[in-house]
Short mmCIF file of C-alpha atoms and ligand atoms in Angstrom, two decimals:
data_model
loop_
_atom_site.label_atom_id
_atom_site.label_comp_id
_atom_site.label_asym_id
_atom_site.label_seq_id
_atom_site.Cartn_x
_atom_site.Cartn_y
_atom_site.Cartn_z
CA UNK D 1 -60.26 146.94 -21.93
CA UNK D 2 -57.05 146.03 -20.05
CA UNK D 3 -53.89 145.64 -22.45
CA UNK D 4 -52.66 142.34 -23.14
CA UNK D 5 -48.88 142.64 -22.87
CA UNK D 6 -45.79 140.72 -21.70
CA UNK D 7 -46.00 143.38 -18.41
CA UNK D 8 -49.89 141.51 -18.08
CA UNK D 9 -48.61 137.94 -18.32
CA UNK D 10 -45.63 138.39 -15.81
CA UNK D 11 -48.38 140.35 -13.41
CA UNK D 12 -50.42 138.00 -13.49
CA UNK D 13 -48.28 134.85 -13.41
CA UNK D 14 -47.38 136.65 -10.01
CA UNK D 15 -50.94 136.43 -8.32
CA UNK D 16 -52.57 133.37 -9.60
CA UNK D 17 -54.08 134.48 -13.32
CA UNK D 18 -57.38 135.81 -11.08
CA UNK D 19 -56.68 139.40 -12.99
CA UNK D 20 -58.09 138.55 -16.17
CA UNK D 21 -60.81 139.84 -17.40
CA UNK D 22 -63.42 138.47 -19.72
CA UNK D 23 -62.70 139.37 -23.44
CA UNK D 24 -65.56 140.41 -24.46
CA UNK D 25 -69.39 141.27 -22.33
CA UNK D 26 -72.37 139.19 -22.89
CA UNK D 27 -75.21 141.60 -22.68
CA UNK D 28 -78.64 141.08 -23.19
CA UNK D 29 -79.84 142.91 -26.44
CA UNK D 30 -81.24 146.69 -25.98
CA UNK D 31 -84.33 147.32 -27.66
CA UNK D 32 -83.05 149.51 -30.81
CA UNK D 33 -79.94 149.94 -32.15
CA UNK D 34 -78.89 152.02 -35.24
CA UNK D 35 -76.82 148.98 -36.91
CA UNK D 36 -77.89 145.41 -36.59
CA UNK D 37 -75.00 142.84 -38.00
CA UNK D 38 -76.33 139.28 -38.23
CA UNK D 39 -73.72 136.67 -37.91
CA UNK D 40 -70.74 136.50 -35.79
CA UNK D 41 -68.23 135.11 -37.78
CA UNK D 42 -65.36 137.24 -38.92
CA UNK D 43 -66.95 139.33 -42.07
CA UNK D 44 -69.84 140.16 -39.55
CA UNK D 45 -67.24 141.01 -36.65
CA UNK D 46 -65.06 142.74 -38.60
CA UNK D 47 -67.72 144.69 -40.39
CA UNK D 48 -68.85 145.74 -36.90
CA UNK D 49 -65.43 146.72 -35.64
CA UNK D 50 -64.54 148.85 -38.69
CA UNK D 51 -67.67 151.05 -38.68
CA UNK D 52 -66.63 152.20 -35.57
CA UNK D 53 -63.02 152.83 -36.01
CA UNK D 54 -63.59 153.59 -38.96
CA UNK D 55 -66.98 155.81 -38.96
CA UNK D 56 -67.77 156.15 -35.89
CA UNK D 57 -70.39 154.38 -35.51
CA UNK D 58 -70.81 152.60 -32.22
CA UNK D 59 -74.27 152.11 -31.68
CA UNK D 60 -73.85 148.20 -33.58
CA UNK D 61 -75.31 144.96 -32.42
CA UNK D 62 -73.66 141.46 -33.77
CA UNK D 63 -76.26 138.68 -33.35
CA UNK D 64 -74.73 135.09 -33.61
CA UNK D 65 -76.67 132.02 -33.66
CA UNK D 66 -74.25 129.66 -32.02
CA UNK D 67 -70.72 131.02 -30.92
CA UNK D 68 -68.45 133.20 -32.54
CA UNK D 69 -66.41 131.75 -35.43
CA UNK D 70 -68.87 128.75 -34.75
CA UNK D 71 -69.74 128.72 -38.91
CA UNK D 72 -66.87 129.10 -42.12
CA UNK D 73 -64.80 131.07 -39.64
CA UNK D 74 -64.01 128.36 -37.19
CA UNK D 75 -63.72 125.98 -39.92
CA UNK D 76 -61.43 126.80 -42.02
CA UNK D 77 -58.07 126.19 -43.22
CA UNK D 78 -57.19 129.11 -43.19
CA UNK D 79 -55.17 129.94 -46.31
CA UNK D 80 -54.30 133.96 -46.85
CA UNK D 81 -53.13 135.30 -50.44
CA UNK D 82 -54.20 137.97 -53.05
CA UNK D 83 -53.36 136.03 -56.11
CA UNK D 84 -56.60 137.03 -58.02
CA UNK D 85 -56.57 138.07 -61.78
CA UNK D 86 -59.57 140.65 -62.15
CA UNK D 87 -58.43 143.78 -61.02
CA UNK D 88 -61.32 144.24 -58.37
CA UNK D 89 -60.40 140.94 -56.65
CA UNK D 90 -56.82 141.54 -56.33
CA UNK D 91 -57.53 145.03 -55.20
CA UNK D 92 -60.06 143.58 -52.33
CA UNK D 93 -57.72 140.53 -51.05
CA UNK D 94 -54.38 142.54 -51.52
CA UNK D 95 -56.02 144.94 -48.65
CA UNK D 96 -57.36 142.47 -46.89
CA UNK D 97 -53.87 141.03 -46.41
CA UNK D 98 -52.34 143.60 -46.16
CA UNK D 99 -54.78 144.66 -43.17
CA UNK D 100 -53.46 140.63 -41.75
CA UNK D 101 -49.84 141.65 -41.79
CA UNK D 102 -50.35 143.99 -38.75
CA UNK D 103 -53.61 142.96 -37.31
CA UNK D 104 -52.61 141.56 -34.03
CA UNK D 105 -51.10 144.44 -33.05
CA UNK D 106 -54.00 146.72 -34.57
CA UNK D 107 -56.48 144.51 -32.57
CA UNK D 108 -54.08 143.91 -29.56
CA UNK D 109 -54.55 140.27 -29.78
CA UNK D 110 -52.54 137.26 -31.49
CA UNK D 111 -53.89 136.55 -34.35
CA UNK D 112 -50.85 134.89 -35.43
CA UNK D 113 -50.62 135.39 -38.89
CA UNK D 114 -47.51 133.49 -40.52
CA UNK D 115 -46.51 135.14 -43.73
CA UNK D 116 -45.13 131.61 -44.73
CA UNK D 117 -45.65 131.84 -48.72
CA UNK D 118 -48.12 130.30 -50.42
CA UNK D 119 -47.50 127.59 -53.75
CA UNK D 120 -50.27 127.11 -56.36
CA UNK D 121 -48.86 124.20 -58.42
CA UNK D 122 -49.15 124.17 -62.20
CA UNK D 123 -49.13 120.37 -63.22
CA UNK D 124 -50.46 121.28 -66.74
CA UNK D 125 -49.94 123.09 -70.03
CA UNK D 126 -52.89 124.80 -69.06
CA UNK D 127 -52.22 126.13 -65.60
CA UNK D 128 -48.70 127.27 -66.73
CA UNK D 129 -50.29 129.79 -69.04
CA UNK D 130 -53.06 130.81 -66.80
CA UNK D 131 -50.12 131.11 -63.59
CA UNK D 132 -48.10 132.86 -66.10
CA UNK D 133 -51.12 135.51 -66.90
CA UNK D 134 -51.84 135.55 -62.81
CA UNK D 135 -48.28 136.66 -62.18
CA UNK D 136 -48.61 139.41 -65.28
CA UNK D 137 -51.68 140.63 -63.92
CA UNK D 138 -50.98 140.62 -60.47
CA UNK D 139 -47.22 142.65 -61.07
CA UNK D 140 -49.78 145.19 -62.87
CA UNK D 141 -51.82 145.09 -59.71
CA UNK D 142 -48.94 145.86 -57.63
CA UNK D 143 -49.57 142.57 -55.91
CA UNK D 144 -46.11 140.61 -55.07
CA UNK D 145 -46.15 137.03 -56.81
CA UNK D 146 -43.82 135.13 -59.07
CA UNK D 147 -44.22 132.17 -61.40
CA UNK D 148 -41.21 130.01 -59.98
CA UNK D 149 -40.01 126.90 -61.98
CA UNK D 150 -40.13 123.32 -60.43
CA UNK D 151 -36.47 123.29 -58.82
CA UNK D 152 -37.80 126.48 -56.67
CA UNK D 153 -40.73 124.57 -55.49
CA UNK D 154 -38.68 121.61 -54.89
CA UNK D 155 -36.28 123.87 -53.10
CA UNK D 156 -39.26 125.45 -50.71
CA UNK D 157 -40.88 122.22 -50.15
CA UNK D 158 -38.22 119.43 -50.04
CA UNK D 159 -41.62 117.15 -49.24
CA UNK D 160 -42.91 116.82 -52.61
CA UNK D 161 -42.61 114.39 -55.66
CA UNK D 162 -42.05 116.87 -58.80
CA UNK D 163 -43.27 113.73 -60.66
CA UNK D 164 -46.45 113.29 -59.67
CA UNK D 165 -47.92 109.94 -60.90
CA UNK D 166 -50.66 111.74 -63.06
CA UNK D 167 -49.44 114.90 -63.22
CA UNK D 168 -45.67 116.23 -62.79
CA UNK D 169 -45.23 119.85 -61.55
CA UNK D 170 -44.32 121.64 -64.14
CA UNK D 171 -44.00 124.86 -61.68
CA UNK D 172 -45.96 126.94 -59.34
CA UNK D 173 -47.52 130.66 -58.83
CA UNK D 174 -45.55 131.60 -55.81
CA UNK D 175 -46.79 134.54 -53.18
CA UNK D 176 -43.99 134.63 -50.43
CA UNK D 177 -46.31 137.25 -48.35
CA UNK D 178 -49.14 134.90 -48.30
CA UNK D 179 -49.56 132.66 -45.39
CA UNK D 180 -52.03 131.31 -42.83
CA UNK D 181 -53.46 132.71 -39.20
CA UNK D 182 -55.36 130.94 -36.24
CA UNK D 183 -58.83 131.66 -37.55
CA UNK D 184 -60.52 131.92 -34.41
CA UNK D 185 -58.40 134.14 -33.03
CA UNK D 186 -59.24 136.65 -35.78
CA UNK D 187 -62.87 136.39 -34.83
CA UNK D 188 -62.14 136.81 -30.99
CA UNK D 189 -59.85 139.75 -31.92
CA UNK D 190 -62.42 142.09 -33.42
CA UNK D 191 -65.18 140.59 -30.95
CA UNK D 192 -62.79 141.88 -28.24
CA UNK D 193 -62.11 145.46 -30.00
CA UNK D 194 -65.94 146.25 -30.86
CA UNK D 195 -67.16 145.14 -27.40
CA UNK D 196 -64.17 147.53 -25.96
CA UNK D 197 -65.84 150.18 -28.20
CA UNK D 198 -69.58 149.73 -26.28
CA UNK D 199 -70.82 147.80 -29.00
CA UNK D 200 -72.87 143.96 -27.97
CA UNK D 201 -72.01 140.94 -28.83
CA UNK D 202 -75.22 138.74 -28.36
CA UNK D 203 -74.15 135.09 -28.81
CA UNK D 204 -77.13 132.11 -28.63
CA UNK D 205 -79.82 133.88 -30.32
CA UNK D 206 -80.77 132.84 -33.73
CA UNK D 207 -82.30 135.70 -36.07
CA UNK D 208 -85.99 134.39 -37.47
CA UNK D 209 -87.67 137.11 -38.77
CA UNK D 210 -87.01 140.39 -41.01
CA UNK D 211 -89.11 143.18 -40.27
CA UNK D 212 -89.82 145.57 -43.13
CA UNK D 213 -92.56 148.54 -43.35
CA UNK D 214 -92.92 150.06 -46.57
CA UNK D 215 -89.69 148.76 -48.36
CA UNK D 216 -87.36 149.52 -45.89
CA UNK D 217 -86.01 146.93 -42.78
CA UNK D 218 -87.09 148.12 -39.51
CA UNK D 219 -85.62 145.53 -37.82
CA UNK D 220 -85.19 141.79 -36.75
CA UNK D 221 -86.81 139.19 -34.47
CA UNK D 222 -85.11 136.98 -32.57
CA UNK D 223 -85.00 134.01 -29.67
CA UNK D 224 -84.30 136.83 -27.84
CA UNK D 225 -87.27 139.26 -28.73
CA UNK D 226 -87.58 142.12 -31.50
CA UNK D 227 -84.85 143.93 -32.24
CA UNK D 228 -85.57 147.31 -33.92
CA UNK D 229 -82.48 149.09 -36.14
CA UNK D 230 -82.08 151.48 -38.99
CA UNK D 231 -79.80 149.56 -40.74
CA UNK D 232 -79.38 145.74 -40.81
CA UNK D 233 -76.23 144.15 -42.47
CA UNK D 234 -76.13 140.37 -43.18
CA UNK D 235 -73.22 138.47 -42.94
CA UNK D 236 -74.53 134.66 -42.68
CA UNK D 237 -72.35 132.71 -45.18
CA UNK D 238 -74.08 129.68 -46.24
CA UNK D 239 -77.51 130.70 -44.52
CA UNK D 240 -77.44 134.12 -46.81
CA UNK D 241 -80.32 132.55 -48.43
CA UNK D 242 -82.12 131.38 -45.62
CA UNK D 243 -81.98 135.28 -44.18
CA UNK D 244 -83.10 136.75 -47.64
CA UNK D 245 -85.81 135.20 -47.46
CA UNK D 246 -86.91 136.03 -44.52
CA UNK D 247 -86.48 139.88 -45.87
CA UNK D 248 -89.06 138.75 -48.99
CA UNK D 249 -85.83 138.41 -51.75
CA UNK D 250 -83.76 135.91 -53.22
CA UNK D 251 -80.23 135.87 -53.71
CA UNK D 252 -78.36 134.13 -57.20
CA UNK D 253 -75.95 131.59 -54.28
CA UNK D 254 -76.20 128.31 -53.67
CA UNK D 255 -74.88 126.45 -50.51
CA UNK D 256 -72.76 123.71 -50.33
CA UNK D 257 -70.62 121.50 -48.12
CA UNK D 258 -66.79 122.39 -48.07
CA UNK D 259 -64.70 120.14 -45.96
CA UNK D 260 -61.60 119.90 -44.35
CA UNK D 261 -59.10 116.92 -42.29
CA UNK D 262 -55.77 117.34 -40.06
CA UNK D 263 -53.54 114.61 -39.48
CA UNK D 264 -51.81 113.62 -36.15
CA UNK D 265 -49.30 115.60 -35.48
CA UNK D 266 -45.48 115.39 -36.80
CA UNK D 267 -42.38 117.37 -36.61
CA UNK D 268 -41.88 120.58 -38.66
CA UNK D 269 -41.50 119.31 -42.29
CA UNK D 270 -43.11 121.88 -44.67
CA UNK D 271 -42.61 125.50 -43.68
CA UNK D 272 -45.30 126.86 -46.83
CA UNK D 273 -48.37 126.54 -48.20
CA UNK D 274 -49.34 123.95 -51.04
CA UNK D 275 -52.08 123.97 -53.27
CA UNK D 276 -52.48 121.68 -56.14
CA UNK D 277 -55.31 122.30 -57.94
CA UNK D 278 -55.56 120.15 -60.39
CA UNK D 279 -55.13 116.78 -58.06
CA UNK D 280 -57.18 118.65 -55.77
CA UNK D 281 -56.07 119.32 -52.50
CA UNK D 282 -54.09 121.65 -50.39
CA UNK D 283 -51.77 121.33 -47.25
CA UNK D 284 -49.98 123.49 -44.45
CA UNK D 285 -48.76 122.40 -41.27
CA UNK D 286 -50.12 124.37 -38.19
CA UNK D 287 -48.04 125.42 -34.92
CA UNK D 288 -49.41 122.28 -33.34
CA UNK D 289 -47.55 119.88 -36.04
CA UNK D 290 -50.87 118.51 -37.29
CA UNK D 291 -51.15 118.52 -41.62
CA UNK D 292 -54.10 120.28 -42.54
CA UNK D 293 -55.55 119.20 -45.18
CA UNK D 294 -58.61 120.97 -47.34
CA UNK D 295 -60.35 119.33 -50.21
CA UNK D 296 -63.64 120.00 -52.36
CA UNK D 297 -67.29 121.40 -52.40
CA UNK D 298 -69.34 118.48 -52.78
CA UNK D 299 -71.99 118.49 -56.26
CA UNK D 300 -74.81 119.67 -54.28
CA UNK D 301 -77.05 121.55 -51.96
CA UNK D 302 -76.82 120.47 -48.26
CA UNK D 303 -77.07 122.27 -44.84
CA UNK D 304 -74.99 119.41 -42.84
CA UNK D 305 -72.13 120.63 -41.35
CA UNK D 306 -70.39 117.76 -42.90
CA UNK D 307 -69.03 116.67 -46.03
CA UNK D 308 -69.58 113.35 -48.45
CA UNK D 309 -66.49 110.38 -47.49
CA UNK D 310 -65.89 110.25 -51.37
CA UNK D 311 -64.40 114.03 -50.91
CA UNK D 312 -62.30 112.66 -48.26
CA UNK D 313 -60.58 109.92 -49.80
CA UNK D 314 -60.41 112.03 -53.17
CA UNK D 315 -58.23 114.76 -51.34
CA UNK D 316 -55.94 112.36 -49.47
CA UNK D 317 -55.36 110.63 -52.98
CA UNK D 318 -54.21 113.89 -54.18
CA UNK D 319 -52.17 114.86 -51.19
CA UNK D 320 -50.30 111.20 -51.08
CA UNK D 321 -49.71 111.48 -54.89
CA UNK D 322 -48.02 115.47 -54.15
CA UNK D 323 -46.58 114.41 -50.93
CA UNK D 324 -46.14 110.42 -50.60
CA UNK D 325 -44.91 110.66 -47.17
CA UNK D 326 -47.96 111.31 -46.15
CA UNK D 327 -49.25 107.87 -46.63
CA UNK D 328 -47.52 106.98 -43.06
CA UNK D 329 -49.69 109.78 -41.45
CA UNK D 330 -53.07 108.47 -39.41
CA UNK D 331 -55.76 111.15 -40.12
CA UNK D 332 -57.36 112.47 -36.73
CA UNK D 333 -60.75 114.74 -37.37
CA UNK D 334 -62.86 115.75 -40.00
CA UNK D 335 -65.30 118.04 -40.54
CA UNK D 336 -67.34 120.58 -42.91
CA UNK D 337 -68.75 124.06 -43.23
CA UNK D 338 -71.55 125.30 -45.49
CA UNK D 339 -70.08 127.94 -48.50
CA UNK D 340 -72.07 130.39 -50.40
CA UNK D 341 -70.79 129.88 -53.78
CA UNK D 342 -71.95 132.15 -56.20
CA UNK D 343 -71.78 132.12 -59.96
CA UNK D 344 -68.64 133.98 -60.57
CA UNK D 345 -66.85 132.60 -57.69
CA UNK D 346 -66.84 135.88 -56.40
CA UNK D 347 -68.23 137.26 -52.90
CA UNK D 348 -71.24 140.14 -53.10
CA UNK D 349 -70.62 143.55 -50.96
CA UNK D 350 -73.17 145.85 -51.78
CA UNK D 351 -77.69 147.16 -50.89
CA UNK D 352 -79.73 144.64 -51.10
CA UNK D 353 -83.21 144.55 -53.20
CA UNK D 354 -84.61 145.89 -49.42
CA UNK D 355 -83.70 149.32 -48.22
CA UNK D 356 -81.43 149.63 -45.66
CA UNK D 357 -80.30 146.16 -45.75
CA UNK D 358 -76.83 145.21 -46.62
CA UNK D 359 -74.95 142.49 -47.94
CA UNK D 360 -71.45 140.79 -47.43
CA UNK D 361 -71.60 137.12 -48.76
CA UNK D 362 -70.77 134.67 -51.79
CA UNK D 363 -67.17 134.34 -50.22
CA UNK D 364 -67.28 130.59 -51.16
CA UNK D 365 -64.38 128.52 -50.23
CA UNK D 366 -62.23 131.49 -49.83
CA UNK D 367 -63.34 134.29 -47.59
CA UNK D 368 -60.99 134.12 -44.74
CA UNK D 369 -58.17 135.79 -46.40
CA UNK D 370 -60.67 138.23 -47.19
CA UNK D 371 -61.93 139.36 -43.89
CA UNK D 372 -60.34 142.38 -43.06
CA UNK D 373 -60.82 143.64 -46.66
CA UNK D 374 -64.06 142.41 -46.61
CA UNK D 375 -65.07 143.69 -42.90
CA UNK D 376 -63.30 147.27 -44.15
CA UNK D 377 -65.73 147.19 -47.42
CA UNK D 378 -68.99 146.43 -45.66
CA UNK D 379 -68.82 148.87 -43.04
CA UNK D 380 -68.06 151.40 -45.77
CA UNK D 381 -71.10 150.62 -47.69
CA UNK D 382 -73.61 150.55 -44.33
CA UNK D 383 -72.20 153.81 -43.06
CA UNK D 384 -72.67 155.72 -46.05
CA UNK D 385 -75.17 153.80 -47.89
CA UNK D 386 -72.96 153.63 -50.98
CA UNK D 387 -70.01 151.24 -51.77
CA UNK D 388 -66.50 152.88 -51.67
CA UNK D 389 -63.75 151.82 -54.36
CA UNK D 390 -63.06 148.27 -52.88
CA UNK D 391 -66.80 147.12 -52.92
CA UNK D 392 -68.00 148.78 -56.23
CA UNK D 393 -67.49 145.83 -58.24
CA UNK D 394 -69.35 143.47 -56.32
CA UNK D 395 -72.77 144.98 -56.22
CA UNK D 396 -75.82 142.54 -56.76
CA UNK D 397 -76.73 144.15 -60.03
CA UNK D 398 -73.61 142.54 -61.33
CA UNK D 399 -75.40 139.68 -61.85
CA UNK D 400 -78.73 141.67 -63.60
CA UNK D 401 -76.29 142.93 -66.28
CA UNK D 402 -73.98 141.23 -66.83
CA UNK D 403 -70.48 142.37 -65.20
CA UNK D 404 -69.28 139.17 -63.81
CA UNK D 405 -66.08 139.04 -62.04
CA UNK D 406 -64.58 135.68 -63.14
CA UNK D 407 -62.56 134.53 -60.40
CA UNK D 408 -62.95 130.62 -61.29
CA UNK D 409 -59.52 130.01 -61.67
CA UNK D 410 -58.16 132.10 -58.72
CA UNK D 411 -60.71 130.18 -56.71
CA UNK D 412 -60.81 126.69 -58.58
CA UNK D 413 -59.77 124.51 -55.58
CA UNK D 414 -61.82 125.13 -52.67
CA UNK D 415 -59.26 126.91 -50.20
C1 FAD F 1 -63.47 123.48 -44.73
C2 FAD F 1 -63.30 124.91 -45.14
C3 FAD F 1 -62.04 125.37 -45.52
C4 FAD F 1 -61.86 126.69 -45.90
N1 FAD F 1 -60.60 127.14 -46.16
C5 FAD F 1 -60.38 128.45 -46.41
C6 FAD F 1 -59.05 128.93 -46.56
O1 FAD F 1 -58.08 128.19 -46.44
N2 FAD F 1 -58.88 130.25 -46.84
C7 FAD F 1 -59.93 131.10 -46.98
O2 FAD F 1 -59.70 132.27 -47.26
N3 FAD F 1 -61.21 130.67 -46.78
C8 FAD F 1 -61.46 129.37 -46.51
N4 FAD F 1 -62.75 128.92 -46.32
C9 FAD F 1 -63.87 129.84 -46.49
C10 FAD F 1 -64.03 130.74 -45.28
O3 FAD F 1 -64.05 129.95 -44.11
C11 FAD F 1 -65.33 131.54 -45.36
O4 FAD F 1 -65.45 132.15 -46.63
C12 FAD F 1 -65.36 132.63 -44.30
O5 FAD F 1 -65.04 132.12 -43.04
C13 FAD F 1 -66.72 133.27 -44.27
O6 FAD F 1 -66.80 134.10 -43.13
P1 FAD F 1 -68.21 134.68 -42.71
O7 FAD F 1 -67.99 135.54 -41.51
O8 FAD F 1 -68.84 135.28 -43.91
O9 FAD F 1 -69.08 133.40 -42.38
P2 FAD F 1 -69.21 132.46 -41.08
O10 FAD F 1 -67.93 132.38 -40.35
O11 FAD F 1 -69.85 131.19 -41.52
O12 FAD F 1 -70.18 133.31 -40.17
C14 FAD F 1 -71.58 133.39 -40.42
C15 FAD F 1 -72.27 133.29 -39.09
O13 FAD F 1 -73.65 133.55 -39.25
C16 FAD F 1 -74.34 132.83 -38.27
N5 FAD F 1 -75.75 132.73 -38.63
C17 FAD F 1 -76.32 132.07 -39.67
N6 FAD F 1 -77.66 132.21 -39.64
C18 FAD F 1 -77.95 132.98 -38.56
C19 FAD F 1 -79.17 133.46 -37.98
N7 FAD F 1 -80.37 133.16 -38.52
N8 FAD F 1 -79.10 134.22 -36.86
C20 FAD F 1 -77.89 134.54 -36.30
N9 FAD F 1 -76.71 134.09 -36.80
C21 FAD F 1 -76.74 133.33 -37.91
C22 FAD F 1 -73.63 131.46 -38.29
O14 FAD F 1 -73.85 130.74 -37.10
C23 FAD F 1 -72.18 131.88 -38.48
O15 FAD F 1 -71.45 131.94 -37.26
C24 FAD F 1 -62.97 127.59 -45.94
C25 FAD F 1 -64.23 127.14 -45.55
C26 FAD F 1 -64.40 125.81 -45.14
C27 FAD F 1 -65.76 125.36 -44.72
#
């Protein structure tokens, strides 16, 4: 793979761009491979890149459906922070943003992550206390947030009404490191790096079958023939279900539509992150100028890349009430992705009921921020068939006995 540089750009400025070469190769899938990865959004991508630097393993197929970042990846608004309260969340997304703050140049590719600080508002008694009890854990943690009063969020966002028709801010839980990055980027970044390490990228080629002989996965079909491996790691988001039961088990997730909006763009006029949870909506402004807006799950199961219009006119209520210069804006595209939401709000790394099959799913509304950290786990657990200290927590079995990790708060606006 050819290093993307300033050197590259000026070289080939000089003789027409005809230099470049493609990012990644589209080969046809061989007939075994030791590690199979379905999906080819950024968990399965990022899984696959950091068994091999990682492992060493290289022998890795990642078998997309559509196009890369095509699902959640693509989709998403792309909010990064580690405010979690249980210990093993904040442990998981402080690593996986950690991994963010130097991932372009890791991958050698612009992933450009902003580090513009993230706002959770508290506009009641009740978030207050439970902001307060974030920040406590989280300086335990050895994560960096604050609780900040309502004349610092004024000061970092000059844009909103303190207020608030229905509900005043009364403060916010503040993470300066947190931030945003082009989400597709991150998915082409780590396609890039694993197909520089030998590894194949099959794109177009829907898994529909699970081969198992005697308990253990022996491999896949797919549109493009069988697929043998000796390991088989599942990273399919909202169609986790749909895959597990194709291996003969069934996982405690159910899938639901999670959708975002952007607004024309407008000149700079928030530099941060806002969430408001209890309105219920959330807004950054990209590089483009547009507002990007996210909003709710919808109340039940669905499949449809889309999302219900109540959801839509719910969020921009809560966004005009936070922001009322917003009303002026004309919205300009909508759209939806289907999360895997699991009891506990919390994502599942760990074997599944089949041997040799592995999970990484339940990342809900919020498993961007987590992909890195999430990628890192997951090719921990397939490589040695164990999970290491990030992953332990968030085996299946947490749900057989008992251990939830309650991350409802942390993740009670979809972001
Ligand atoms: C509107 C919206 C806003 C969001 N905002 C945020 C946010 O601000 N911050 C944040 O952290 N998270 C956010 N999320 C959540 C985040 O996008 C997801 O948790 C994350 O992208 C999941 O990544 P993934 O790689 O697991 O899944 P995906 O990116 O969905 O990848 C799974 C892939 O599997 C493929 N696949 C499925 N079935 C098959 C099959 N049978 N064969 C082959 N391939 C298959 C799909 O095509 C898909 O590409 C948001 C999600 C949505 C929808």
């Amino acid at each position: 793979m050819r290093r993307y540089s300033a050197f590259a750009i000026a070289r080939e400025a000089l003789r027409h761009h005809d230099g470049w070469e493609r990012a990644w190769r589209s080969p046809e899938p061989k007939r075994r491979y030791e590690v199979v990865i379905v999906g080819g959004g950024g968990h399965g991508l990022a899984t696959a890149y950091y068994l091999g630097r990682n492992h060493g393993i290289r022998d890795v197929c990642v078998i997309e459906k559509g196009w890369l970042g095509g699902g959640n990846t693509g989709r998403n608004t792309t909010i990064i922070r580690s405010n979690y309260l249980q210990d093993p969340s904040a442990a998981l997304y402080e690593k996986a943003r950690s991994l963010y703050e130097s991932l372009s140049q890791e991958l050698n590719y612009n992933v450009m992550f902003s580090p513009r600080g993230v706002i959770m508002l508290a506009q009641t008694h009740h978030e207050v206390r439970g902001y307060r009890r974030t920040a406590h854990a989280n300086a335990l943690q050895g994560v960096a947030t604050e609780f900040i009063g309502p004349e610092r969020v004024k000061q970092l966002c000059p844009i909103i009404d303190l207020s608030g028709p229905r509900f005043p801010v009364m403060g916010g839980l503040w993470q300066a490191r947190g931030g945003t990055a082009r989400h597709d980027a991150v998915a082409w970044g780590y396609a890039r790096a694993c197909s520089d390490m030998g590894m194949d990228i099959v794109q177009q080629c829907e898994v529909t079958g699970v081969r198992t002989a005697g308990g253990r996965v022996t491999g896949v079909d797919t549109a493009k023939g069988p697929v043998e491996c000796g390991k088989l790691g599942l990273a399919v988001a909202g169609h986790s279900n749909v895959l597990a039961e194709m291996a003969g088990f069934r996982m405690p997730m159910e899938q639901v539509a999670l959708q975002a909006l952007v607004s024309e763009p407008i000149k700079p006029c928030m530099d941060v992150v806002v969430m408001a949870n209890t309105v219920h909506g959330y807004m950054s402004q990209s590089d483009k100028g547009e507002m990007v807006i996210g909003g709710g799950t919808d109340g039940f199961v669905n499949y449809a890349q889309r999302g219900s219009f109540h959801h839509i006119e719910e969020t921009v209520r809560a966004l005009v009430e936070t922001f009322p210069m917003i009303s002026r804006l004309k919205m300009l595209r909508q759209w939806g992705g289907i999360v895997d939401v699991t009891g506990d709000r919390s994502p599942i790394i760990g074997r599944a009921p089949v041997e040799g099959i592995y999970l990484n799913c339940g990342w809900g509304t919020g498993g961007f921020k987590a992909i890195p950290g999430g990628g890192w786990a997951t090719a921990e657990l397939i490589a040695t068939g164990a999970p290491g200290p990030l992953a332990a927590a968030f085996g299946l079995d947490r749900f057989r006995e008992g251990r939830f990790i309650d991350e409802s708060v942390a993740a009670g606006v979809a972001h």
